[in-house]
Coordinates of C-alpha atoms in Angstrom, one line a residue:
Chain M
M909 CA -3.3 95.5 -36.5
T910 CA -0.3 93.1 -37.2
E911 CA 1.7 93.8 -34.5
T912 CA 1.1 92.4 -31.8
F913 CA 2.3 92.5 -28.1
K914 CA 2.6 89.9 -26.2
F915 CA 3.8 91.6 -23.2
H916 CA 2.6 94.4 -21.4
T917 CA 3.9 96.4 -18.9
E918 CA 2.9 99.9 -17.7
V919 CA 4.2 102.7 -16.4
R920 CA 2.9 106.0 -14.7
V921 CA 4.1 109.2 -15.8
R922 CA 6.5 111.1 -12.7
F923 CA 5.7 115.2 -12.4
A924 CA 9.6 114.7 -12.2
E925 CA 9.5 113.4 -15.2
T926 CA 7.0 116.2 -17.0
D927 CA 9.1 119.0 -18.7
A928 CA 7.7 122.7 -19.3
Q929 CA 6.3 121.9 -22.8
G930 CA 3.8 120.5 -19.5
I931 CA 4.2 117.2 -21.3
A932 CA 7.0 113.9 -20.5
H933 CA 10.7 114.9 -21.5
H934 CA 11.1 113.0 -24.4
A935 CA 14.2 111.1 -23.6
T936 CA 12.2 109.8 -20.5
Y937 CA 10.8 107.6 -23.1
L938 CA 14.2 106.1 -22.7
V939 CA 13.9 105.3 -19.4
W940 CA 10.5 103.9 -19.9
F941 CA 11.3 101.3 -23.1
E942 CA 13.9 100.4 -20.3
V943 CA 11.8 99.6 -17.5
A944 CA 9.6 97.4 -19.7
R945 CA 13.0 95.6 -20.6
V946 CA 13.7 94.4 -17.5
D947 CA 10.0 93.9 -16.7
Y948 CA 9.6 91.7 -19.6
L949 CA 12.7 89.5 -18.6
A950 CA 11.3 88.8 -15.6
R951 CA 10.5 86.8 -16.4
F952 CA 13.3 83.8 -16.4
D953 CA 15.1 82.8 -15.1
G954 CA 16.2 85.4 -12.9
G955 CA 16.0 88.6 -15.5
Y956 CA 18.7 91.3 -16.0
P957 CA 19.7 90.9 -11.9
G958 CA 20.2 87.1 -13.8
L959 CA 22.1 87.8 -16.3
Q960 CA 24.6 90.5 -14.4
E961 CA 25.8 86.9 -11.6
R962 CA 26.2 85.9 -14.8
G963 CA 28.6 88.3 -15.4
V964 CA 26.7 89.1 -18.3
E965 CA 26.2 92.7 -19.5
A966 CA 24.0 94.0 -22.0
L967 CA 24.4 97.0 -23.2
T968 CA 23.1 99.0 -24.9
T969 CA 24.3 100.9 -28.4
E970 CA 21.4 101.9 -30.4
A971 CA 17.4 103.9 -29.9
H972 CA 15.4 104.8 -31.5
A973 CA 11.8 106.7 -30.6
R974 CA 9.4 108.7 -32.3
Y975 CA 7.0 110.8 -30.8
L976 CA 3.1 111.2 -31.7
G977 CA 1.7 112.2 -29.1
P978 CA 2.5 113.8 -25.4
A979 CA 1.8 112.1 -22.6
R980 CA 1.6 114.0 -19.5
F981 CA 2.1 113.7 -15.7
N982 CA -0.2 110.9 -14.1
E983 CA -1.3 109.5 -17.0
T984 CA -1.2 106.1 -17.0
I985 CA 1.7 104.7 -20.5
A986 CA 1.5 100.7 -21.3
I987 CA 4.2 99.3 -23.0
G988 CA 4.2 95.9 -25.7
V989 CA 7.2 94.9 -25.4
R990 CA 8.7 91.8 -27.5
C991 CA 12.6 91.1 -28.2
T992 CA 13.3 91.3 -31.8
G993 CA 16.8 89.5 -34.1
L994 CA 18.4 86.8 -31.3
R995 CA 22.0 86.6 -33.5
G996 CA 24.8 85.9 -31.2
A997 CA 25.7 89.2 -28.6
R998 CA 23.1 90.4 -30.1
F999 CA 19.2 91.4 -30.3
R1000 CA 16.2 93.9 -30.0
F1001 CA 14.0 95.1 -28.5
E1002 CA 10.7 96.8 -30.0
Y1003 CA 8.2 99.1 -28.1
H1004 CA 4.7 99.9 -28.7
L1005 CA 3.4 103.2 -26.1
T1006 CA -0.4 103.2 -25.7
R1007 CA -2.5 105.7 -24.0
G1008 CA -6.0 103.8 -24.0
D1009 CA -6.8 103.6 -27.5
D1010 CA -4.1 106.1 -28.6
L1011 CA -1.1 104.2 -29.4
I1012 CA 1.5 107.7 -28.1
A1013 CA 4.7 106.2 -28.8
D1014 CA 6.8 103.3 -30.6
G1015 CA 10.4 102.7 -30.8
W1016 CA 14.1 100.6 -30.7
T1017 CA 16.5 99.4 -28.7
G1018 CA 19.5 97.4 -30.2
H1019 CA 21.7 95.5 -27.7
A1020 CA 24.6 93.7 -26.8
C1021 CA 25.9 90.8 -24.4
V1022 CA 28.9 91.6 -22.8
D1023 CA 31.8 90.7 -20.3
A1024 CA 30.9 92.6 -17.5
R1025 CA 34.8 92.8 -16.5
T1026 CA 36.0 92.9 -20.7
F1027 CA 33.7 94.8 -21.8
V1028 CA 34.3 91.9 -25.2
P1029 CA 31.4 90.6 -26.6
T1030 CA 30.1 87.0 -25.3
R1031 CA 27.0 85.2 -26.8
V1032 CA 23.6 85.5 -25.8
P1033 CA 23.2 83.1 -23.3
A1034 CA 21.8 79.8 -24.0
Y1035 CA 18.7 79.2 -20.9
L1036 CA 17.9 83.6 -22.1
A1037 CA 18.2 83.1 -26.2
E1038 CA 15.5 79.3 -25.6
A1039 CA 13.3 81.6 -22.8
I1040 CA 12.5 84.3 -25.7
T1041 CA 12.7 82.5 -28.4
A1042 CA 9.9 80.5 -26.6
A1043 CA 8.1 83.1 -25.2
E1044 CA 8.4 84.7 -28.5
R1045 CA 7.8 81.9 -31.0
P1046 CA 3.8 82.9 -33.3
S1047 CA 0.7 80.9 -31.5
S1048 CA -0.5 77.7 -34.0
S1049 CA -3.8 78.5 -35.4
Chain S
M24 CA 26.0 139.5 4.2
T25 CA 28.3 137.2 6.6
E26 CA 28.1 134.4 4.6
T27 CA 31.4 134.9 2.4
F28 CA 31.8 132.0 0.1
K29 CA 35.1 132.0 -2.2
F30 CA 34.3 128.9 -4.9
H31 CA 32.0 129.5 -6.8
T32 CA 30.9 128.3 -10.1
E33 CA 27.8 128.2 -12.3
V34 CA 25.4 126.0 -13.9
R35 CA 22.7 127.1 -17.4
V36 CA 18.6 124.9 -16.8
R37 CA 18.7 122.9 -19.0
F38 CA 14.9 122.4 -21.1
A39 CA 14.5 118.6 -19.5
E40 CA 15.6 119.7 -16.4
T41 CA 12.1 122.0 -16.0
D42 CA 8.9 120.7 -14.3
A43 CA 5.3 120.7 -16.2
Q44 CA 5.3 124.1 -13.5
G45 CA 7.4 125.2 -16.0
I46 CA 10.1 125.5 -13.7
A47 CA 13.7 123.4 -12.6
H48 CA 12.7 120.1 -10.5
H49 CA 13.4 120.5 -7.1
A50 CA 15.5 116.8 -7.4
T51 CA 17.4 118.5 -9.9
Y52 CA 19.0 121.3 -7.6
L53 CA 20.3 117.7 -5.3
V54 CA 21.9 117.3 -9.4
W55 CA 23.4 120.9 -9.5
F56 CA 24.6 120.5 -5.6
E57 CA 27.0 117.3 -6.5
V58 CA 28.6 119.6 -9.6
A59 CA 29.9 122.3 -7.5
R60 CA 31.2 119.8 -5.1
V61 CA 33.0 117.9 -8.5
D62 CA 33.8 121.6 -9.6
Y63 CA 35.0 122.7 -6.2
L64 CA 37.4 119.6 -5.3
A65 CA 38.7 119.8 -9.3
R66 CA 41.2 122.7 -8.0
F67 CA 43.6 119.5 -5.2
D68 CA 44.8 116.9 -6.8
G69 CA 42.9 115.2 -9.5
G70 CA 39.6 116.0 -7.7
Y71 CA 36.8 113.6 -6.6
P72 CA 38.4 111.3 -9.5
G73 CA 41.6 111.4 -8.0
L74 CA 40.2 110.9 -4.6
Q75 CA 38.6 107.7 -6.5
E76 CA 41.6 106.5 -8.2
R77 CA 43.0 106.6 -4.3
G78 CA 40.7 103.2 -4.2
V79 CA 38.0 105.5 -1.9
E80 CA 35.0 106.5 -2.5
A81 CA 32.6 109.5 -0.7
L82 CA 28.7 109.3 0.4
T83 CA 26.5 111.5 0.3
T84 CA 24.4 110.5 3.9
E85 CA 22.2 113.8 4.4
A86 CA 21.1 116.7 1.9
H87 CA 18.9 120.1 2.5
A88 CA 17.3 122.3 0.1
R89 CA 15.0 125.7 0.3
Y90 CA 14.1 126.6 -2.0
L91 CA 13.0 130.5 -2.5
G92 CA 12.9 131.3 -6.1
P93 CA 11.9 129.2 -9.3
A94 CA 14.5 128.7 -12.0
R95 CA 13.3 129.1 -15.4
F96 CA 14.7 127.0 -18.7
N97 CA 17.9 128.8 -19.9
E98 CA 18.8 131.0 -16.7
T99 CA 22.3 131.3 -15.8
I100 CA 22.6 130.3 -12.1
A101 CA 25.3 131.0 -9.4
I102 CA 26.6 128.8 -7.0
G103 CA 28.4 129.4 -4.2
V104 CA 30.0 126.4 -2.8
R105 CA 32.5 126.1 0.3
C106 CA 33.5 122.1 2.8
T107 CA 33.2 122.3 5.9
G108 CA 32.8 120.3 9.3
L109 CA 35.7 117.9 7.9
R110 CA 36.4 115.6 11.0
G111 CA 37.9 112.2 10.9
A112 CA 36.1 110.2 7.9
R113 CA 33.2 113.4 7.9
F114 CA 32.7 116.5 5.5
R115 CA 30.2 118.6 4.5
F116 CA 29.2 121.7 1.8
E117 CA 27.4 124.8 1.7
Y118 CA 25.7 126.1 -1.4
H119 CA 24.2 129.3 -2.4
L120 CA 22.2 129.0 -5.0
T121 CA 21.9 132.7 -6.6
R122 CA 20.6 134.6 -10.0
G123 CA 21.5 138.4 -10.9
D124 CA 21.3 138.6 -7.2
D125 CA 18.1 137.2 -6.3
L126 CA 19.4 133.7 -3.4
I127 CA 16.8 131.6 -5.1
A128 CA 17.8 128.3 -2.9
D129 CA 20.0 127.5 -0.3
G130 CA 21.2 124.3 0.9
W131 CA 23.9 121.0 2.6
T132 CA 25.2 117.9 2.2
G133 CA 26.6 115.9 4.4
H134 CA 29.1 113.0 3.2
A135 CA 31.0 110.8 3.9
C136 CA 34.7 108.8 3.0
V137 CA 34.4 105.2 2.4
D138 CA 37.2 102.3 1.2
A139 CA 35.7 102.1 -2.5
R140 CA 36.0 97.8 -2.0
T141 CA 34.1 97.2 1.2
F142 CA 32.6 100.4 2.4
V143 CA 34.4 100.9 5.9
P144 CA 34.1 104.0 6.4
T145 CA 37.6 106.0 6.4
R146 CA 39.3 109.4 6.7
V147 CA 39.1 112.0 4.0
P148 CA 42.9 111.7 2.7
A149 CA 45.8 114.0 4.3
Y150 CA 46.7 116.0 1.5
L151 CA 42.6 116.6 0.3
A152 CA 41.7 117.4 4.1
E153 CA 44.9 120.1 4.3
A154 CA 44.1 121.3 1.1
I155 CA 40.0 122.1 2.1
T156 CA 41.4 123.7 5.3
A157 CA 43.7 126.1 3.5
A158 CA 41.9 127.1 0.7
E159 CA 38.9 127.9 3.5
R160 CA 41.0 129.5 5.3
P161 CA 39.6 133.7 6.2
S162 CA 41.7 135.8 4.4
S163 CA 44.3 137.6 7.2
S164 CA 42.8 141.6 7.8
Chain U
M1318 CA 36.1 112.9 -43.6
T1319 CA 33.0 114.8 -46.0
E1320 CA 31.3 115.0 -42.5
T1321 CA 31.8 118.1 -41.3
F1322 CA 29.8 120.7 -38.4
K1323 CA 31.0 123.7 -38.6
F1324 CA 29.3 124.2 -34.7
H1325 CA 29.8 122.6 -31.2
T1326 CA 28.8 122.5 -27.8
E1327 CA 30.1 120.2 -25.6
V1328 CA 29.2 118.6 -22.5
R1329 CA 30.8 117.2 -19.1
V1330 CA 29.1 113.7 -18.1
R1331 CA 27.3 114.9 -14.6
F1332 CA 27.7 112.2 -11.5
A1333 CA 24.3 112.0 -11.5
E1334 CA 24.4 111.1 -15.4
T1335 CA 26.4 107.7 -15.1
D1336 CA 24.5 104.3 -13.5
A1337 CA 25.9 101.2 -12.4
Q1338 CA 27.4 100.1 -15.3
G1339 CA 30.3 102.5 -14.4
I1340 CA 28.8 104.6 -17.9
A1341 CA 27.2 108.1 -18.9
H1342 CA 23.2 106.1 -19.2
H1343 CA 22.1 106.4 -22.5
A1344 CA 18.8 108.5 -21.6
T1345 CA 21.7 110.9 -21.0
Y1346 CA 23.3 111.5 -24.7
L1347 CA 18.9 111.9 -25.7
V1348 CA 19.4 115.3 -22.8
W1349 CA 22.6 116.1 -24.7
F1350 CA 21.8 116.0 -27.9
E1351 CA 19.3 119.1 -26.3
V1352 CA 22.0 120.7 -25.0
A1353 CA 23.1 120.9 -28.1
R1354 CA 21.0 122.4 -29.7
V1355 CA 19.5 125.0 -27.5
D1356 CA 22.8 126.4 -27.7
Y1357 CA 23.1 125.8 -31.7
L1358 CA 20.0 128.5 -31.7
A1359 CA 21.0 130.6 -29.0
R1360 CA 23.3 132.2 -31.7
F1361 CA 20.1 132.9 -34.0
D1362 CA 18.0 135.7 -32.5
G1363 CA 16.9 134.8 -29.2
G1364 CA 17.2 131.1 -29.7
Y1365 CA 15.1 128.7 -27.7
P1366 CA 13.6 131.6 -25.3
G1367 CA 13.6 133.8 -28.4
L1368 CA 10.9 131.6 -30.2
Q1369 CA 8.6 130.7 -27.9
E1370 CA 8.1 134.8 -26.9
R1371 CA 7.0 134.8 -30.2
G1372 CA 3.9 131.9 -29.4
V1373 CA 6.4 129.0 -31.4
E1374 CA 6.7 126.1 -29.2
A1375 CA 9.2 123.0 -30.7
L1376 CA 8.2 120.3 -30.1
T1377 CA 10.5 116.8 -31.1
T1378 CA 8.9 114.5 -32.9
E1379 CA 11.8 111.3 -33.3
A1380 CA 14.9 110.8 -31.7
H1381 CA 17.2 108.1 -32.6
A1382 CA 21.1 107.3 -31.2
R1383 CA 23.8 105.3 -32.0
Y1384 CA 26.3 104.5 -28.8
L1385 CA 30.1 103.7 -29.7
G1386 CA 31.8 104.2 -27.2
P1387 CA 31.2 104.5 -23.6
A1388 CA 31.0 108.1 -21.9
R1389 CA 32.8 108.1 -18.2
F1390 CA 32.1 110.4 -15.1
N1391 CA 33.8 114.2 -15.6
E1392 CA 35.2 113.1 -19.2
T1393 CA 34.8 116.7 -21.6
I1394 CA 32.5 115.6 -24.2
A1395 CA 32.0 117.5 -27.3
I1396 CA 29.2 117.4 -29.9
G1397 CA 28.7 118.1 -34.0
V1398 CA 26.1 119.5 -34.2
R1399 CA 23.8 121.2 -36.7
C1400 CA 20.5 122.1 -38.5
T1401 CA 19.3 120.3 -41.5
G1402 CA 15.8 119.4 -43.6
L1403 CA 14.0 122.6 -42.5
R1404 CA 10.5 122.0 -44.9
G1405 CA 8.0 123.8 -43.0
A1406 CA 7.3 123.7 -39.7
R1407 CA 9.6 120.6 -39.8
F1408 CA 13.4 120.3 -39.4
R1409 CA 16.1 117.9 -37.7
F1410 CA 18.7 118.0 -35.9
E1411 CA 22.9 115.8 -36.7
Y1412 CA 25.2 115.2 -33.3
H1413 CA 28.5 113.8 -33.7
L1414 CA 29.7 113.6 -29.7
T1415 CA 33.4 112.6 -29.2
R1416 CA 36.1 112.7 -26.8
G1417 CA 39.2 113.4 -28.3
D1418 CA 39.6 111.3 -31.7
D1419 CA 37.2 109.4 -30.9
L1420 CA 33.3 109.6 -31.8
I1421 CA 31.2 107.9 -29.4
A1422 CA 28.0 108.6 -30.2
D1423 CA 25.9 109.6 -32.7
G1424 CA 22.3 110.3 -33.8
W1425 CA 19.6 112.5 -35.3
T1426 CA 16.6 114.0 -33.6
G1427 CA 13.4 114.9 -35.8
H1428 CA 10.9 118.0 -34.9
A1429 CA 7.9 120.1 -35.5
C1430 CA 7.3 124.0 -35.2
V1431 CA 3.7 124.3 -33.4
D1432 CA 1.7 127.4 -32.1
A1433 CA 2.6 127.3 -28.3
R1434 CA -0.8 127.7 -27.8
T1435 CA -2.9 125.4 -30.0
F1436 CA -0.1 123.1 -30.4
V1437 CA -1.1 123.3 -34.4
P1438 CA 1.7 123.1 -36.4
T1439 CA 3.1 126.9 -38.1
R1440 CA 6.1 127.0 -40.3
V1441 CA 9.4 127.6 -39.2
P1442 CA 9.3 131.6 -37.9
A1443 CA 11.6 132.9 -41.7
Y1444 CA 14.1 135.1 -39.5
L1445 CA 14.7 131.6 -38.1
A1446 CA 14.7 129.3 -40.9
E1447 CA 16.7 132.0 -43.1
A1448 CA 19.0 132.4 -40.1
I1449 CA 19.7 128.2 -40.1
T1450 CA 20.5 128.1 -44.5
A1451 CA 23.2 130.5 -44.2
A1452 CA 25.1 129.4 -41.1
E1453 CA 24.9 126.0 -42.7
R1454 CA 25.3 127.0 -46.4
P1455 CA 28.6 125.0 -47.3
S1456 CA 31.8 128.2 -47.3
S1457 CA 32.7 128.4 -51.2
S1458 CA 36.2 127.5 -51.4
Chain E
M23 CA 8.7 102.7 17.9
T24 CA 6.2 105.3 17.5
E25 CA 6.9 106.6 14.2
T26 CA 3.1 104.6 12.9
F27 CA 2.3 105.8 8.6
K28 CA -0.4 104.7 7.7
F29 CA 0.3 104.7 3.7
H30 CA 2.7 103.2 2.0
T31 CA 3.2 102.9 -1.4
E32 CA 6.0 101.2 -3.3
V33 CA 8.7 101.5 -6.3
R34 CA 11.2 99.4 -7.5
V35 CA 14.3 101.0 -8.2
R36 CA 15.2 101.4 -12.5
F37 CA 18.4 101.0 -13.7
A38 CA 18.5 104.5 -15.1
E39 CA 17.8 105.6 -11.3
T40 CA 21.1 104.4 -10.5
D41 CA 24.8 105.6 -10.7
A42 CA 28.4 104.9 -10.6
Q43 CA 28.7 103.9 -7.3
G44 CA 26.6 101.2 -8.3
I45 CA 22.9 102.3 -6.3
A46 CA 20.5 104.3 -6.5
H47 CA 21.3 108.6 -7.7
H48 CA 21.1 109.7 -4.0
A49 CA 18.7 112.8 -5.9
T50 CA 16.3 109.9 -7.1
Y51 CA 14.8 110.3 -3.5
L52 CA 13.5 113.8 -4.0
V53 CA 11.5 111.9 -7.0
W54 CA 10.3 109.0 -5.1
F55 CA 9.2 111.2 -2.1
E56 CA 7.2 113.2 -4.9
V57 CA 5.8 109.7 -6.4
A58 CA 4.8 108.5 -2.5
R59 CA 3.0 112.3 -2.2
V60 CA 0.8 112.0 -5.4
D61 CA 0.0 108.6 -4.8
Y62 CA -1.1 109.6 -1.0
L63 CA -2.5 112.5 -1.9
A64 CA -4.4 110.2 -5.4
R65 CA -7.5 109.0 -1.9
F66 CA -8.4 112.2 -1.5
D67 CA -10.8 113.6 -3.9
G68 CA -8.8 113.4 -7.3
G69 CA -5.8 114.0 -6.3
Y70 CA -2.5 116.2 -7.5
P71 CA -4.4 116.4 -10.5
G72 CA -7.8 117.0 -8.7
L73 CA -6.2 120.6 -6.5
Q74 CA -4.4 121.8 -10.1
E75 CA -8.1 121.2 -12.7
R76 CA -9.4 124.1 -9.0
G77 CA -6.4 126.1 -9.9
V78 CA -4.2 125.8 -7.3
E79 CA -0.4 124.5 -7.6
A80 CA 1.4 123.9 -4.5
L81 CA 5.6 124.1 -4.3
T82 CA 8.1 122.0 -2.7
T83 CA 9.8 124.9 -0.8
E84 CA 12.6 123.0 1.2
A85 CA 13.5 119.2 1.6
H86 CA 15.4 117.2 3.5
A87 CA 16.6 113.3 3.2
R88 CA 19.2 111.0 5.5
Y89 CA 20.9 108.2 3.3
L90 CA 20.2 105.6 6.2
G91 CA 21.6 102.7 3.3
P92 CA 21.9 102.2 -0.3
A93 CA 19.3 101.6 -3.0
R94 CA 20.4 98.6 -5.6
F95 CA 18.7 98.3 -9.1
N96 CA 15.8 96.1 -9.1
E97 CA 15.1 96.6 -5.4
T98 CA 11.7 97.0 -4.7
I99 CA 11.5 100.2 -1.5
A100 CA 8.5 100.6 0.7
I101 CA 7.6 104.3 0.7
G102 CA 6.1 105.5 4.1
V103 CA 4.5 108.2 3.8
R104 CA 1.9 110.6 6.0
C105 CA 0.7 115.4 5.9
T106 CA 1.9 116.8 8.8
G107 CA 1.9 120.1 9.8
L108 CA -1.0 121.8 7.7
R109 CA -1.0 125.3 8.7
G110 CA -2.5 128.1 6.5
A111 CA -0.9 127.2 2.5
R112 CA 1.4 125.7 4.4
F113 CA 1.9 121.9 4.6
R114 CA 5.0 119.1 5.3
F115 CA 5.3 115.5 4.3
E116 CA 7.4 113.1 5.6
Y117 CA 9.1 109.8 4.4
H118 CA 10.1 106.8 5.3
L119 CA 12.2 104.3 2.7
T120 CA 12.8 100.5 3.9
R121 CA 13.5 97.8 2.5
G122 CA 12.3 94.9 4.3
D123 CA 13.1 95.2 7.3
D124 CA 15.7 97.7 6.9
L125 CA 15.1 102.1 7.5
I126 CA 17.4 102.5 4.3
A127 CA 16.0 106.5 4.4
D128 CA 13.9 108.8 6.1
G129 CA 12.7 112.5 5.0
W130 CA 10.4 115.7 5.0
T131 CA 8.9 117.9 2.1
G132 CA 7.8 120.8 2.9
H133 CA 5.3 122.9 0.5
A134 CA 2.9 125.5 0.0
C135 CA -0.1 126.4 -2.3
V136 CA -0.3 128.9 -4.2
D137 CA -2.8 130.2 -7.5
A138 CA -1.7 128.8 -10.6
R139 CA -1.6 131.2 -12.1
T140 CA 0.1 134.2 -9.9
F141 CA 2.3 132.2 -7.8
V142 CA 0.4 133.5 -5.2
P143 CA -0.2 132.0 -1.4
T144 CA -3.3 130.1 -0.9
R145 CA -5.3 128.2 2.0
V146 CA -5.3 124.6 1.0
P147 CA -8.7 124.0 0.1
A148 CA -10.9 122.8 2.6
Y149 CA -12.2 120.1 1.4
L150 CA -8.4 119.1 1.1
A151 CA -7.1 119.6 4.7
E152 CA -10.1 117.9 5.9
A153 CA -10.0 115.1 4.7
I154 CA -5.5 114.7 4.8
T155 CA -6.8 115.9 8.4
A156 CA -9.2 112.7 9.4
A157 CA -6.7 110.7 7.7
E158 CA -4.1 111.0 9.5
R159 CA -6.0 111.1 12.7
P160 CA -5.5 109.1 15.8
S161 CA -7.2 105.3 15.8
S162 CA -8.7 105.3 19.3
S163 CA -8.3 102.5 21.1

């Protein structure tokens, strides 16, 4: 598989996240994507809260999820996550959700940085853009 | 029954609100209580948003729920709601949830008005205290 | 606009659905899509519960949302919804969310009918496929 | 303080759990209570999933929470949890939520074991009642 994720985090399915089909409700996956983003960014100088302290908010502008297999109560789901497509105010995250060896979902989200007060788009701060670029740089062989 | 509610609203159980026991998850009832409070207050000069526009926030300080019977997907739940115990910054709401003739839950929540910027307690605004007192006054016979 | 929706429903933004950005959290939109699907299907012989009573479950296999503008507490959001792409076990729903004249989000979801016990794919029941096809047929002029 | 909890777990406040007041929504605390119960029970022979495998469900019959201070995005909340009042089919959990040295909330939930198919009350299984009693026994000095 060419799709490699250098960063992983995990969630355990909460009972409150299940629905009457006996599986995690599909809207919950967007919450897990967000948890994974926050964990991913936490390595970089204050993470998402650090971004907010600089007066920058990150909006979610688009979200996509494919559900390939169910997730059930109390199962541990590993989430591979990476940031791609940094360009001006915009960036994108991709996600792979696995339970053991099974890919149970994948997806991506689009984001834009805005001034926290005016909601006017603003470039991804340089410190963060550089840290993400370095983190996602392919290893040389 | 001596417990009469002059105001009622209703919710329909969303699929996302159910859990793997096939019933509405118990935390959802606090969300329904809140929906009922907002509907109750909407009759009074701008309702809860009107309170916020005056720089006042209402915090929830306590919540209690008794679950007497299940609520299932797509069922319509009637919520009787009333405001009691207005005193300074504090007030309290009570709730009766019925499906047809069955009482399926009841509960109450405690609240305090605070200044929206400082979170310092502030009296319930007079216009609202008076409107609630008038609305809850027992009818003369 | 050529994108016409014959069926609309609406939701009012709950306080519990907002987040610390002061707007409805983006995962909530998938819950609203689901509310809109259930309302859409309710016109057809028992709706989604009727499908379940026939031993058929509808899984969500894919979801996509674009967020074009914020939705705030207590705002009423109109949802245009239609069913497209019925093919064997699969079908798709499309959504347009507007507040007044503003399109604030759109999206689509993919679904598959399965046997409720075995989760083996099964054709969309004929009664439902026919009712949807009739409902979505373009009006003659 | 005489209120000692032998078992603790923790949650980190998710962004999706915050509301437009900038704090974790009060209904979320019931979800955290549930996470804490599941973690508490996980030490005992399969935990809550093990209970379900034996054909027993645990219903929530009552819930109470006091909110003493706000919880904000990304804060880590420690939850002290203990099981008390085992009696026939019924049991009760108590919770203390702290952020650093601050008690930010406390609460309790009431529960009843039922047969998973019939929802008829059934005694808490002996293996679990004994394990909980042993775990909660005061240490001798």
